[in-house]
Amino acid sequence: MSRLVAKRVSPLNLAYFIMRNSGLSDEKINIEGFNKSERVFTVMVPIYKLVLKSSIGLANVTLTPSGQNTRELENIYKLLEDDAHIFKDNTLAIIHIENDNIYDAYNIAKIQIQQSLDVLMHLVRSDTLFQGFSTTDKVQYWKRDELTPKPELSSWFYIEDNFTGEYIATNTDKIIEPEALVLDDNFNSKLSLLEWYESLFFELADNKNKKIESLFSALKWLRRSWDADNAEDQIIYAIIALEFVIAGESAPPLISPNYQESIIRASLEALNEIYIGDEKEKKLIIQQLKQKLSHALTDAPLLSKMRSLIQRLNVPIAEEDIMRIKNARTLRNEVVHGKSSEALKLIDVWKLNNAIGLITAHKLKSIKGLNE
């Protein structure tokens, strides 16, 4: 954390919070004398780029305009001093959470506040008769001033235990990170050895080479994954990058061609026997099933194509990283299909991106025949 200020907080509670925020799981923390007990916390989080004329209530979350004076804000002003303006000058999200520790109370609060912001922005951007939908009986209309701003949660928060009076104000950014990327002479020396990479730029610009274009699209999505602010976006962007890398690759089908026709025929015959319903509808279902089965049996899965590429180019990638990509692919599918999933840790996302970047680099080199 870049800054944490606390008052009346038990050293045990504070130690537990710092350990959890540093990445340790609850199961790995054993603090002698530390006991959890259910209580109610008040959590306040500033929201950047959102200006309110009056307070708004969304389920358990209350959004209040900047410049309010409350007891909690008085505590914040005393605690933070120079940084207090972050709470004073921005809209505040306030929520009361019942939990047995500060860390989990904050994270539950953060999720619910983010959800309230999702709802708010949906109503602002999509609640319009132009879209054929309105939540009220009044005509809604789009204003550019409402479509372009992107409100976001601050990394700062204030949390108060309503039973004990303990309170903490902190910035949850674990590290004060550099704002600018600095490239020195060492990078220039490296670049001078990569003429083959520079030649790909010219080839893409001159010839619109589809293979190179696909790989440069992979670089674009890989950079988005590195730069995204949350793990779900990072995983989705990383797998999109991988799909561009794998584009054009081939691998043996899931089922040998010798058995594919028999499997499809048996499946269609079984459906024909057990189906009860309209004959015309049955024919349509059989036709669609035949197409899906044919595609599923003949088209190799993405990860099979990836393994084939790795083997073909002799990419020096660890099996651990291949499994990390496989796990990310599963998580990506769960996210895009509306299933809840456990997010990867930041370090695992970085390793995922590094692995995909390694495969990308070897395929780029293969175009110039440098790794054959």
mmCIF file of C-alpha atoms in Angstrom:
data_model
loop_
_atom_site.group_PDB
_atom_site.id
_atom_site.type_symbol
_atom_site.label_atom_id
_atom_site.label_comp_id
_atom_site.label_asym_id
_atom_site.label_seq_id
_atom_site.Cartn_x
_atom_site.Cartn_y
_atom_site.Cartn_z
ATOM 1 C CA MET A 1 0.000 0.000 0.000
ATOM 2 C CA SER A 2 1.277 3.476 -0.817
ATOM 3 C CA ARG A 3 -0.376 4.969 2.288
ATOM 4 C CA LEU A 4 -2.426 3.740 5.259
ATOM 5 C CA VAL A 5 -3.621 5.761 8.248
ATOM 6 C CA ALA A 6 -5.556 4.181 11.108
ATOM 7 C CA LYS A 7 -7.032 5.203 14.437
ATOM 8 C CA ARG A 8 -8.181 3.069 17.384
ATOM 9 C CA VAL A 9 -7.554 -0.030 15.262
ATOM 10 C CA SER A 10 -6.466 -3.189 17.057
ATOM 11 C CA PRO A 11 -2.900 -4.162 16.014
ATOM 12 C CA LEU A 12 -4.207 -7.679 15.286
ATOM 13 C CA ASN A 13 -6.971 -6.398 12.999
ATOM 14 C CA LEU A 14 -4.516 -4.107 11.248
ATOM 15 C CA ALA A 15 -1.955 -6.895 10.775
ATOM 16 C CA TYR A 16 -4.645 -9.182 9.303
ATOM 17 C CA PHE A 17 -5.791 -6.462 6.886
ATOM 18 C CA ILE A 18 -2.248 -5.709 5.692
ATOM 19 C CA MET A 19 -1.475 -9.411 5.186
ATOM 20 C CA ARG A 20 -4.663 -10.002 3.178
ATOM 21 C CA ASN A 21 -4.090 -6.877 1.100
ATOM 22 C CA SER A 22 -0.538 -8.091 0.385
ATOM 23 C CA GLY A 23 -1.930 -11.223 -1.271
ATOM 24 C CA LEU A 24 -1.992 -13.811 1.538
ATOM 25 C CA SER A 25 -5.114 -15.952 1.722
ATOM 26 C CA ASP A 26 -7.080 -16.312 4.943
ATOM 27 C CA GLU A 27 -5.963 -19.956 5.282
ATOM 28 C CA LYS A 28 -2.281 -18.947 5.333
ATOM 29 C CA ILE A 29 -2.646 -16.335 8.085
ATOM 30 C CA ASN A 30 -2.282 -17.385 11.718
ATOM 31 C CA ILE A 31 -2.184 -14.472 14.157
ATOM 32 C CA GLU A 32 -2.179 -15.512 17.799
ATOM 33 C CA GLY A 33 -5.094 -13.913 19.656
ATOM 34 C CA PHE A 34 -6.830 -12.725 16.470
ATOM 35 C CA ASN A 35 -10.537 -13.584 16.496
ATOM 36 C CA LYS A 36 -13.197 -12.731 13.962
ATOM 37 C CA SER A 37 -16.633 -11.522 15.017
ATOM 38 C CA GLU A 38 -19.569 -10.371 12.904
ATOM 39 C CA ARG A 39 -20.084 -6.608 12.935
ATOM 40 C CA VAL A 40 -21.209 -3.710 10.727
ATOM 41 C CA PHE A 41 -18.735 -1.570 8.764
ATOM 42 C CA THR A 42 -19.301 1.729 6.971
ATOM 43 C CA VAL A 43 -17.278 1.955 3.758
ATOM 44 C CA MET A 44 -16.713 5.124 1.725
ATOM 45 C CA VAL A 45 -15.032 5.167 -1.702
ATOM 46 C CA PRO A 46 -14.458 8.272 -3.881
ATOM 47 C CA ILE A 47 -15.653 8.064 -7.490
ATOM 48 C CA TYR A 48 -13.735 10.037 -10.077
ATOM 49 C CA LYS A 49 -15.410 11.799 -13.053
ATOM 50 C CA LEU A 50 -18.927 11.696 -11.598
ATOM 51 C CA VAL A 51 -20.661 14.916 -10.527
ATOM 52 C CA LEU A 52 -23.962 14.772 -8.636
ATOM 53 C CA LYS A 53 -26.381 17.603 -7.896
ATOM 54 C CA SER A 54 -27.997 15.579 -5.087
ATOM 55 C CA SER A 55 -27.623 12.178 -3.422
ATOM 56 C CA ILE A 56 -28.650 9.013 -5.273
ATOM 57 C CA GLY A 57 -29.631 5.703 -3.684
ATOM 58 C CA LEU A 58 -29.055 2.454 -5.593
ATOM 59 C CA ALA A 59 -29.969 -0.592 -3.480
ATOM 60 C CA ASN A 60 -27.485 -0.652 -0.554
ATOM 61 C CA VAL A 61 -25.263 2.062 -2.032
ATOM 62 C CA THR A 62 -25.688 5.800 -1.525
ATOM 63 C CA LEU A 63 -23.869 8.191 -3.860
ATOM 64 C CA THR A 64 -23.367 11.636 -2.349
ATOM 65 C CA PRO A 65 -22.153 14.868 -4.002
ATOM 66 C CA SER A 66 -18.692 16.221 -3.257
ATOM 67 C CA GLY A 67 -18.174 18.749 -0.493
ATOM 68 C CA GLN A 68 -20.486 17.161 2.080
ATOM 69 C CA ASN A 69 -19.764 17.443 5.791
ATOM 70 C CA THR A 70 -20.253 14.291 7.859
ATOM 71 C CA ARG A 71 -18.637 12.801 10.943
ATOM 72 C CA GLU A 72 -16.817 10.244 8.794
ATOM 73 C CA LEU A 73 -15.442 12.983 6.534
ATOM 74 C CA GLU A 74 -14.229 14.903 9.547
ATOM 75 C CA ASN A 75 -12.297 11.777 10.547
ATOM 76 C CA ILE A 76 -10.856 11.528 7.048
ATOM 77 C CA TYR A 77 -9.770 15.169 6.996
ATOM 78 C CA LYS A 78 -7.929 14.683 10.285
ATOM 79 C CA LEU A 79 -6.324 11.415 9.187
ATOM 80 C CA LEU A 80 -5.201 12.249 5.670
ATOM 81 C CA GLU A 81 -4.562 15.990 5.728
ATOM 82 C CA ASP A 82 -2.855 16.528 2.319
ATOM 83 C CA ASP A 83 -4.709 13.631 0.680
ATOM 84 C CA ALA A 84 -8.115 14.498 2.180
ATOM 85 C CA HIS A 85 -9.088 16.412 -0.985
ATOM 86 C CA ILE A 86 -9.602 13.055 -2.767
ATOM 87 C CA PHE A 87 -12.628 12.457 -0.520
ATOM 88 C CA LYS A 88 -13.692 16.100 -0.349
ATOM 89 C CA ASP A 89 -13.578 16.933 -4.071
ATOM 90 C CA ASN A 90 -15.165 13.773 -5.510
ATOM 91 C CA THR A 91 -18.516 12.026 -5.364
ATOM 92 C CA LEU A 92 -18.566 9.466 -2.549
ATOM 93 C CA ALA A 93 -20.094 5.991 -2.552
ATOM 94 C CA ILE A 94 -21.236 4.951 0.929
ATOM 95 C CA ILE A 95 -22.361 1.481 1.956
ATOM 96 C CA HIS A 96 -22.860 -0.471 5.198
ATOM 97 C CA ILE A 97 -21.526 -4.039 5.167
ATOM 98 C CA GLU A 98 -21.911 -6.817 7.718
ATOM 99 C CA ASN A 99 -18.778 -8.974 7.942
ATOM 100 C CA ASP A 100 -16.220 -10.353 10.379
ATOM 101 C CA ASN A 101 -13.109 -8.479 9.172
ATOM 102 C CA ILE A 102 -12.066 -5.204 7.543
ATOM 103 C CA TYR A 103 -10.526 -6.690 4.402
ATOM 104 C CA ASP A 104 -13.497 -8.769 3.273
ATOM 105 C CA ALA A 105 -15.930 -5.995 4.232
ATOM 106 C CA TYR A 106 -14.091 -3.599 1.923
ATOM 107 C CA ASN A 107 -13.952 -6.051 -0.979
ATOM 108 C CA ILE A 108 -17.663 -6.888 -0.734
ATOM 109 C CA ALA A 109 -18.397 -3.158 -0.552
ATOM 110 C CA LYS A 110 -16.206 -2.496 -3.598
ATOM 111 C CA ILE A 111 -18.065 -5.119 -5.659
ATOM 112 C CA GLN A 112 -21.477 -3.701 -4.726
ATOM 113 C CA ILE A 113 -20.353 -0.126 -5.402
ATOM 114 C CA GLN A 114 -18.978 -1.167 -8.797
ATOM 115 C CA GLN A 115 -22.290 -2.901 -9.555
ATOM 116 C CA SER A 116 -24.202 0.247 -8.634
ATOM 117 C CA LEU A 117 -21.956 2.214 -10.999
ATOM 118 C CA ASP A 118 -22.641 -0.365 -13.738
ATOM 119 C CA VAL A 119 -26.392 0.139 -13.241
ATOM 120 C CA LEU A 120 -26.060 3.917 -13.168
ATOM 121 C CA MET A 121 -24.082 4.018 -16.423
ATOM 122 C CA HIS A 122 -26.463 1.562 -18.090
ATOM 123 C CA LEU A 123 -29.414 3.802 -17.287
ATOM 124 C CA VAL A 124 -27.561 6.886 -18.507
ATOM 125 C CA ARG A 125 -26.259 5.356 -21.737
ATOM 126 C CA SER A 126 -28.917 2.817 -22.731
ATOM 127 C CA ASP A 127 -32.220 3.999 -21.255
ATOM 128 C CA THR A 128 -33.529 5.558 -24.443
ATOM 129 C CA LEU A 129 -36.446 5.115 -26.789
ATOM 130 C CA PHE A 130 -33.961 5.206 -29.654
ATOM 131 C CA GLN A 131 -32.995 1.744 -28.420
ATOM 132 C CA GLY A 132 -36.617 0.640 -28.216
ATOM 133 C CA PHE A 133 -36.444 0.558 -24.423
ATOM 134 C CA SER A 134 -37.168 2.919 -21.560
ATOM 135 C CA THR A 135 -37.570 2.266 -17.850
ATOM 136 C CA THR A 136 -40.034 5.129 -17.509
ATOM 137 C CA ASP A 137 -43.012 6.474 -19.433
ATOM 138 C CA LYS A 138 -41.049 9.589 -20.372
ATOM 139 C CA VAL A 139 -39.120 10.059 -23.601
ATOM 140 C CA GLN A 140 -35.410 9.626 -22.947
ATOM 141 C CA TYR A 141 -32.710 11.043 -25.167
ATOM 142 C CA TRP A 142 -28.983 10.727 -25.570
ATOM 143 C CA LYS A 143 -26.650 13.575 -24.763
ATOM 144 C CA ARG A 144 -23.013 13.348 -25.734
ATOM 145 C CA ASP A 145 -22.045 14.788 -22.356
ATOM 146 C CA GLU A 146 -23.493 11.649 -20.751
ATOM 147 C CA LEU A 147 -22.038 9.104 -23.186
ATOM 148 C CA THR A 148 -18.347 9.972 -23.182
ATOM 149 C CA PRO A 149 -17.361 10.371 -19.466
ATOM 150 C CA LYS A 150 -16.055 7.226 -17.775
ATOM 151 C CA PRO A 151 -16.607 7.377 -14.002
ATOM 152 C CA GLU A 152 -14.322 5.062 -12.043
ATOM 153 C CA LEU A 153 -13.667 4.018 -8.466
ATOM 154 C CA SER A 154 -10.720 5.512 -6.666
ATOM 155 C CA SER A 155 -8.165 3.175 -5.100
ATOM 156 C CA TRP A 156 -8.698 5.102 -1.857
ATOM 157 C CA PHE A 157 -11.260 4.036 0.717
ATOM 158 C CA TYR A 158 -12.339 4.749 4.290
ATOM 159 C CA ILE A 159 -13.775 1.999 6.499
ATOM 160 C CA GLU A 160 -15.157 2.301 10.018
ATOM 161 C CA ASP A 161 -16.198 -0.380 12.470
ATOM 162 C CA ASN A 162 -19.524 0.914 13.809
ATOM 163 C CA PHE A 163 -19.192 -1.180 16.988
ATOM 164 C CA THR A 164 -15.619 -0.451 18.103
ATOM 165 C CA GLY A 165 -15.122 2.931 16.429
ATOM 166 C CA GLU A 166 -11.971 1.705 14.620
ATOM 167 C CA TYR A 167 -11.332 3.348 11.292
ATOM 168 C CA ILE A 168 -8.824 3.193 8.452
ATOM 169 C CA ALA A 169 -8.211 5.400 5.434
ATOM 170 C CA THR A 170 -5.895 3.938 2.829
ATOM 171 C CA ASN A 171 -4.885 3.765 -0.795
ATOM 172 C CA THR A 172 -5.146 0.128 -1.889
ATOM 173 C CA ASP A 173 -2.538 0.490 -4.623
ATOM 174 C CA LYS A 174 0.156 -1.869 -3.332
ATOM 175 C CA ILE A 175 3.027 -0.109 -5.069
ATOM 176 C CA ILE A 176 3.642 3.465 -6.106
ATOM 177 C CA GLU A 177 4.160 2.740 -9.784
ATOM 178 C CA PRO A 178 6.083 4.836 -12.311
ATOM 179 C CA GLU A 179 3.900 6.930 -14.611
ATOM 180 C CA ALA A 180 6.218 6.961 -17.632
ATOM 181 C CA LEU A 181 8.053 4.212 -19.472
ATOM 182 C CA VAL A 182 11.743 5.142 -19.648
ATOM 183 C CA LEU A 183 13.839 3.633 -22.457
ATOM 184 C CA ASP A 184 17.588 4.052 -22.182
ATOM 185 C CA ASP A 185 20.564 3.264 -24.426
ATOM 186 C CA ASN A 186 20.336 -0.430 -23.546
ATOM 187 C CA PHE A 187 16.983 -0.573 -25.309
ATOM 188 C CA ASN A 188 18.450 1.170 -28.345
ATOM 189 C CA SER A 189 21.226 -1.436 -28.423
ATOM 190 C CA LYS A 190 18.644 -4.210 -28.338
ATOM 191 C CA LEU A 191 16.619 -2.546 -31.091
ATOM 192 C CA SER A 192 19.664 -2.338 -33.342
ATOM 193 C CA LEU A 193 19.803 -6.154 -33.318
ATOM 194 C CA LEU A 194 16.194 -6.516 -34.402
ATOM 195 C CA GLU A 195 16.294 -5.424 -38.043
ATOM 196 C CA TRP A 196 14.101 -8.423 -38.907
ATOM 197 C CA TYR A 197 11.376 -6.967 -36.663
ATOM 198 C CA GLU A 198 11.608 -3.581 -38.378
ATOM 199 C CA SER A 199 11.365 -5.271 -41.771
ATOM 200 C CA LEU A 200 7.996 -6.714 -40.729
ATOM 201 C CA PHE A 201 6.660 -3.160 -40.347
ATOM 202 C CA PHE A 202 7.641 -2.353 -43.925
ATOM 203 C CA GLU A 203 6.256 -5.613 -45.245
ATOM 204 C CA LEU A 204 2.931 -5.021 -43.467
ATOM 205 C CA ALA A 205 2.683 -1.449 -44.770
ATOM 206 C CA ASP A 206 3.662 -2.345 -48.339
ATOM 207 C CA ASN A 207 1.954 -5.680 -48.903
ATOM 208 C CA LYS A 208 -0.789 -5.950 -46.268
ATOM 209 C CA ASN A 209 0.484 -9.434 -45.440
ATOM 210 C CA LYS A 210 -2.427 -11.168 -43.676
ATOM 211 C CA LYS A 211 -0.188 -13.340 -41.513
ATOM 212 C CA ILE A 212 1.812 -10.344 -40.269
ATOM 213 C CA GLU A 213 -1.374 -8.304 -39.844
ATOM 214 C CA SER A 214 -2.844 -11.022 -37.638
ATOM 215 C CA LEU A 215 0.256 -11.078 -35.436
ATOM 216 C CA PHE A 216 0.299 -7.306 -35.088
ATOM 217 C CA SER A 217 -3.355 -7.540 -34.026
ATOM 218 C CA ALA A 218 -2.174 -10.033 -31.406
ATOM 219 C CA LEU A 219 0.346 -7.460 -30.162
ATOM 220 C CA LYS A 220 -2.444 -4.876 -29.909
ATOM 221 C CA TRP A 221 -4.641 -7.147 -27.761
ATOM 222 C CA LEU A 222 -1.673 -8.282 -25.701
ATOM 223 C CA ARG A 223 -0.864 -4.670 -24.847
ATOM 224 C CA ARG A 224 -4.496 -4.125 -23.873
ATOM 225 C CA SER A 225 -4.242 -7.105 -21.563
ATOM 226 C CA TRP A 226 -1.104 -5.723 -19.902
ATOM 227 C CA ASP A 227 -2.753 -2.299 -19.507
ATOM 228 C CA ALA A 228 -6.270 -3.361 -18.394
ATOM 229 C CA ASP A 229 -7.326 -2.466 -14.859
ATOM 230 C CA ASN A 230 -9.038 -5.706 -13.871
ATOM 231 C CA ALA A 231 -8.266 -9.404 -14.182
ATOM 232 C CA GLU A 232 -11.369 -10.330 -16.207
ATOM 233 C CA ASP A 233 -10.517 -7.853 -18.973
ATOM 234 C CA GLN A 234 -6.882 -8.936 -18.890
ATOM 235 C CA ILE A 235 -7.803 -12.596 -19.405
ATOM 236 C CA ILE A 236 -10.287 -11.854 -22.206
ATOM 237 C CA TYR A 237 -7.809 -9.636 -24.055
ATOM 238 C CA ALA A 238 -4.984 -12.162 -23.597
ATOM 239 C CA ILE A 239 -7.034 -14.988 -25.117
ATOM 240 C CA ILE A 240 -8.088 -12.738 -28.020
ATOM 241 C CA ALA A 241 -4.375 -12.119 -28.608
ATOM 242 C CA LEU A 242 -3.751 -15.868 -28.560
ATOM 243 C CA GLU A 243 -6.519 -16.451 -31.116
ATOM 244 C CA PHE A 244 -4.823 -14.013 -33.502
ATOM 245 C CA VAL A 245 -1.503 -15.843 -32.989
ATOM 246 C CA ILE A 246 -3.098 -19.235 -33.664
ATOM 247 C CA ALA A 247 -5.004 -17.995 -36.743
ATOM 248 C CA GLY A 248 -4.101 -20.107 -39.759
ATOM 249 C CA GLU A 249 -2.606 -22.931 -37.693
ATOM 250 C CA SER A 250 -3.762 -26.514 -38.102
ATOM 251 C CA ALA A 251 -3.734 -29.620 -35.928
ATOM 252 C CA PRO A 252 -5.117 -33.153 -36.083
ATOM 253 C CA PRO A 253 -8.902 -33.204 -35.528
ATOM 254 C CA LEU A 254 -10.380 -34.316 -32.219
ATOM 255 C CA ILE A 255 -11.660 -37.570 -33.786
ATOM 256 C CA SER A 256 -9.968 -39.492 -36.583
ATOM 257 C CA PRO A 257 -11.701 -38.959 -39.964
ATOM 258 C CA ASN A 258 -12.214 -42.734 -40.106
ATOM 259 C CA TYR A 259 -14.811 -42.480 -37.322
ATOM 260 C CA GLN A 260 -16.379 -39.077 -37.933
ATOM 261 C CA GLU A 261 -19.016 -40.129 -40.466
ATOM 262 C CA SER A 262 -20.097 -43.100 -38.334
ATOM 263 C CA ILE A 263 -20.430 -40.920 -35.210
ATOM 264 C CA ILE A 264 -22.503 -38.317 -37.043
ATOM 265 C CA ARG A 265 -24.748 -40.957 -38.652
ATOM 266 C CA ALA A 266 -25.342 -42.765 -35.336
ATOM 267 C CA SER A 267 -26.174 -39.512 -33.556
ATOM 268 C CA LEU A 268 -28.674 -38.441 -36.213
ATOM 269 C CA GLU A 269 -30.328 -41.861 -36.256
ATOM 270 C CA ALA A 270 -30.675 -41.806 -32.467
ATOM 271 C CA LEU A 271 -32.273 -38.356 -32.554
ATOM 272 C CA ASN A 272 -34.619 -39.435 -35.344
ATOM 273 C CA GLU A 273 -35.839 -42.391 -33.259
ATOM 274 C CA ILE A 274 -36.477 -40.576 -29.974
ATOM 275 C CA TYR A 275 -37.714 -37.198 -31.296
ATOM 276 C CA ILE A 276 -41.411 -36.497 -30.768
ATOM 277 C CA GLY A 277 -42.803 -33.415 -32.431
ATOM 278 C CA ASP A 278 -43.397 -31.562 -35.670
ATOM 279 C CA GLU A 279 -41.788 -33.296 -38.663
ATOM 280 C CA LYS A 280 -40.639 -30.054 -40.256
ATOM 281 C CA GLU A 281 -39.028 -28.906 -37.021
ATOM 282 C CA LYS A 282 -37.323 -32.300 -36.647
ATOM 283 C CA LYS A 283 -35.712 -32.007 -40.089
ATOM 284 C CA LEU A 284 -34.398 -28.555 -39.197
ATOM 285 C CA ILE A 285 -32.933 -29.793 -35.885
ATOM 286 C CA ILE A 286 -31.296 -32.780 -37.603
ATOM 287 C CA GLN A 287 -29.740 -30.477 -40.200
ATOM 288 C CA GLN A 288 -28.391 -28.114 -37.521
ATOM 289 C CA LEU A 289 -27.087 -31.016 -35.418
ATOM 290 C CA LYS A 290 -25.284 -32.479 -38.430
ATOM 291 C CA GLN A 291 -23.543 -29.147 -39.078
ATOM 292 C CA LYS A 292 -22.500 -28.721 -35.441
ATOM 293 C CA LEU A 293 -21.228 -32.293 -35.111
ATOM 294 C CA SER A 294 -19.296 -32.029 -38.357
ATOM 295 C CA HIS A 295 -17.655 -28.793 -37.222
ATOM 296 C CA ALA A 296 -16.878 -30.110 -33.734
ATOM 297 C CA LEU A 297 -15.298 -33.325 -35.017
ATOM 298 C CA THR A 298 -13.244 -31.844 -37.848
ATOM 299 C CA ASP A 299 -12.061 -28.527 -36.378
ATOM 300 C CA ALA A 300 -9.182 -28.902 -33.916
ATOM 301 C CA PRO A 301 -9.557 -27.064 -30.580
ATOM 302 C CA LEU A 302 -7.631 -23.821 -30.071
ATOM 303 C CA LEU A 303 -5.259 -25.338 -27.531
ATOM 304 C CA SER A 304 -4.465 -28.246 -29.856
ATOM 305 C CA LYS A 305 -3.512 -25.749 -32.551
ATOM 306 C CA MET A 306 -1.398 -23.881 -30.001
ATOM 307 C CA ARG A 307 0.478 -27.047 -29.013
ATOM 308 C CA SER A 308 1.017 -27.865 -32.682
ATOM 309 C CA LEU A 309 2.461 -24.361 -33.255
ATOM 310 C CA ILE A 310 4.721 -24.657 -30.210
ATOM 311 C CA GLN A 311 6.015 -27.998 -31.455
ATOM 312 C CA ARG A 312 6.450 -26.796 -35.041
ATOM 313 C CA LEU A 313 8.470 -23.720 -34.039
ATOM 314 C CA ASN A 314 10.180 -25.402 -31.099
ATOM 315 C CA VAL A 315 9.045 -22.630 -28.728
ATOM 316 C CA PRO A 316 10.896 -22.989 -25.382
ATOM 317 C CA ILE A 317 7.797 -22.680 -23.209
ATOM 318 C CA ALA A 318 7.314 -24.500 -19.905
ATOM 319 C CA GLU A 319 4.449 -26.956 -19.454
ATOM 320 C CA GLU A 320 3.423 -24.829 -16.453
ATOM 321 C CA ASP A 321 2.818 -21.884 -18.784
ATOM 322 C CA ILE A 322 0.858 -24.039 -21.219
ATOM 323 C CA MET A 323 -1.411 -25.093 -18.334
ATOM 324 C CA ARG A 324 -1.685 -21.444 -17.294
ATOM 325 C CA ILE A 325 -2.936 -20.579 -20.803
ATOM 326 C CA LYS A 326 -5.362 -23.515 -20.671
ATOM 327 C CA ASN A 327 -6.704 -22.326 -17.312
ATOM 328 C CA ALA A 328 -7.073 -18.766 -18.618
ATOM 329 C CA ARG A 329 -8.966 -20.065 -21.636
ATOM 330 C CA THR A 330 -11.397 -21.847 -19.292
ATOM 331 C CA LEU A 331 -11.837 -18.699 -17.200
ATOM 332 C CA ARG A 332 -12.397 -16.630 -20.338
ATOM 333 C CA ASN A 333 -15.147 -18.999 -21.503
ATOM 334 C CA GLU A 334 -16.834 -18.822 -18.106
ATOM 335 C CA VAL A 335 -16.768 -15.029 -18.127
ATOM 336 C CA VAL A 336 -18.088 -14.544 -21.672
ATOM 337 C CA HIS A 337 -20.823 -17.148 -21.121
ATOM 338 C CA GLY A 338 -22.091 -15.490 -17.967
ATOM 339 C CA LYS A 339 -20.639 -17.882 -15.386
ATOM 340 C CA SER A 340 -18.954 -16.628 -12.252
ATOM 341 C CA SER A 341 -15.321 -17.659 -11.868
ATOM 342 C CA GLU A 342 -12.349 -17.069 -9.630
ATOM 343 C CA ALA A 343 -10.043 -14.429 -11.076
ATOM 344 C CA LEU A 344 -6.341 -15.039 -11.648
ATOM 345 C CA LYS A 345 -3.855 -13.302 -9.405
ATOM 346 C CA LEU A 346 -2.005 -10.393 -10.981
ATOM 347 C CA ILE A 347 1.293 -12.276 -11.085
ATOM 348 C CA ASP A 348 -0.428 -15.129 -12.967
ATOM 349 C CA VAL A 349 -1.874 -12.670 -15.490
ATOM 350 C CA TRP A 350 1.615 -11.293 -16.074
ATOM 351 C CA LYS A 351 2.988 -14.808 -16.571
ATOM 352 C CA LEU A 352 0.089 -15.559 -18.930
ATOM 353 C CA ASN A 353 0.847 -12.489 -21.048
ATOM 354 C CA ASN A 354 4.541 -13.289 -21.033
ATOM 355 C CA ALA A 355 3.842 -16.834 -22.289
ATOM 356 C CA ILE A 356 1.572 -15.608 -25.100
ATOM 357 C CA GLY A 357 4.144 -12.944 -25.945
ATOM 358 C CA LEU A 358 6.813 -15.646 -26.224
ATOM 359 C CA ILE A 359 4.714 -17.649 -28.696
ATOM 360 C CA THR A 360 3.952 -14.459 -30.644
ATOM 361 C CA ALA A 361 7.644 -13.559 -30.908
ATOM 362 C CA HIS A 362 8.564 -16.987 -32.259
ATOM 363 C CA LYS A 363 5.821 -16.879 -34.882
ATOM 364 C CA LEU A 364 6.940 -13.383 -35.933
ATOM 365 C CA LYS A 365 10.515 -14.687 -36.296
ATOM 366 C CA SER A 366 9.262 -17.684 -38.271
ATOM 367 C CA ILE A 367 7.959 -15.365 -40.999
ATOM 368 C CA LYS A 368 11.539 -14.267 -41.599
ATOM 369 C CA GLY A 369 12.765 -17.863 -41.311
ATOM 370 C CA LEU A 370 14.885 -17.105 -38.238
ATOM 371 C CA ASN A 371 13.855 -20.035 -36.038
ATOM 372 C CA GLU A 372 13.736 -22.867 -38.534
#
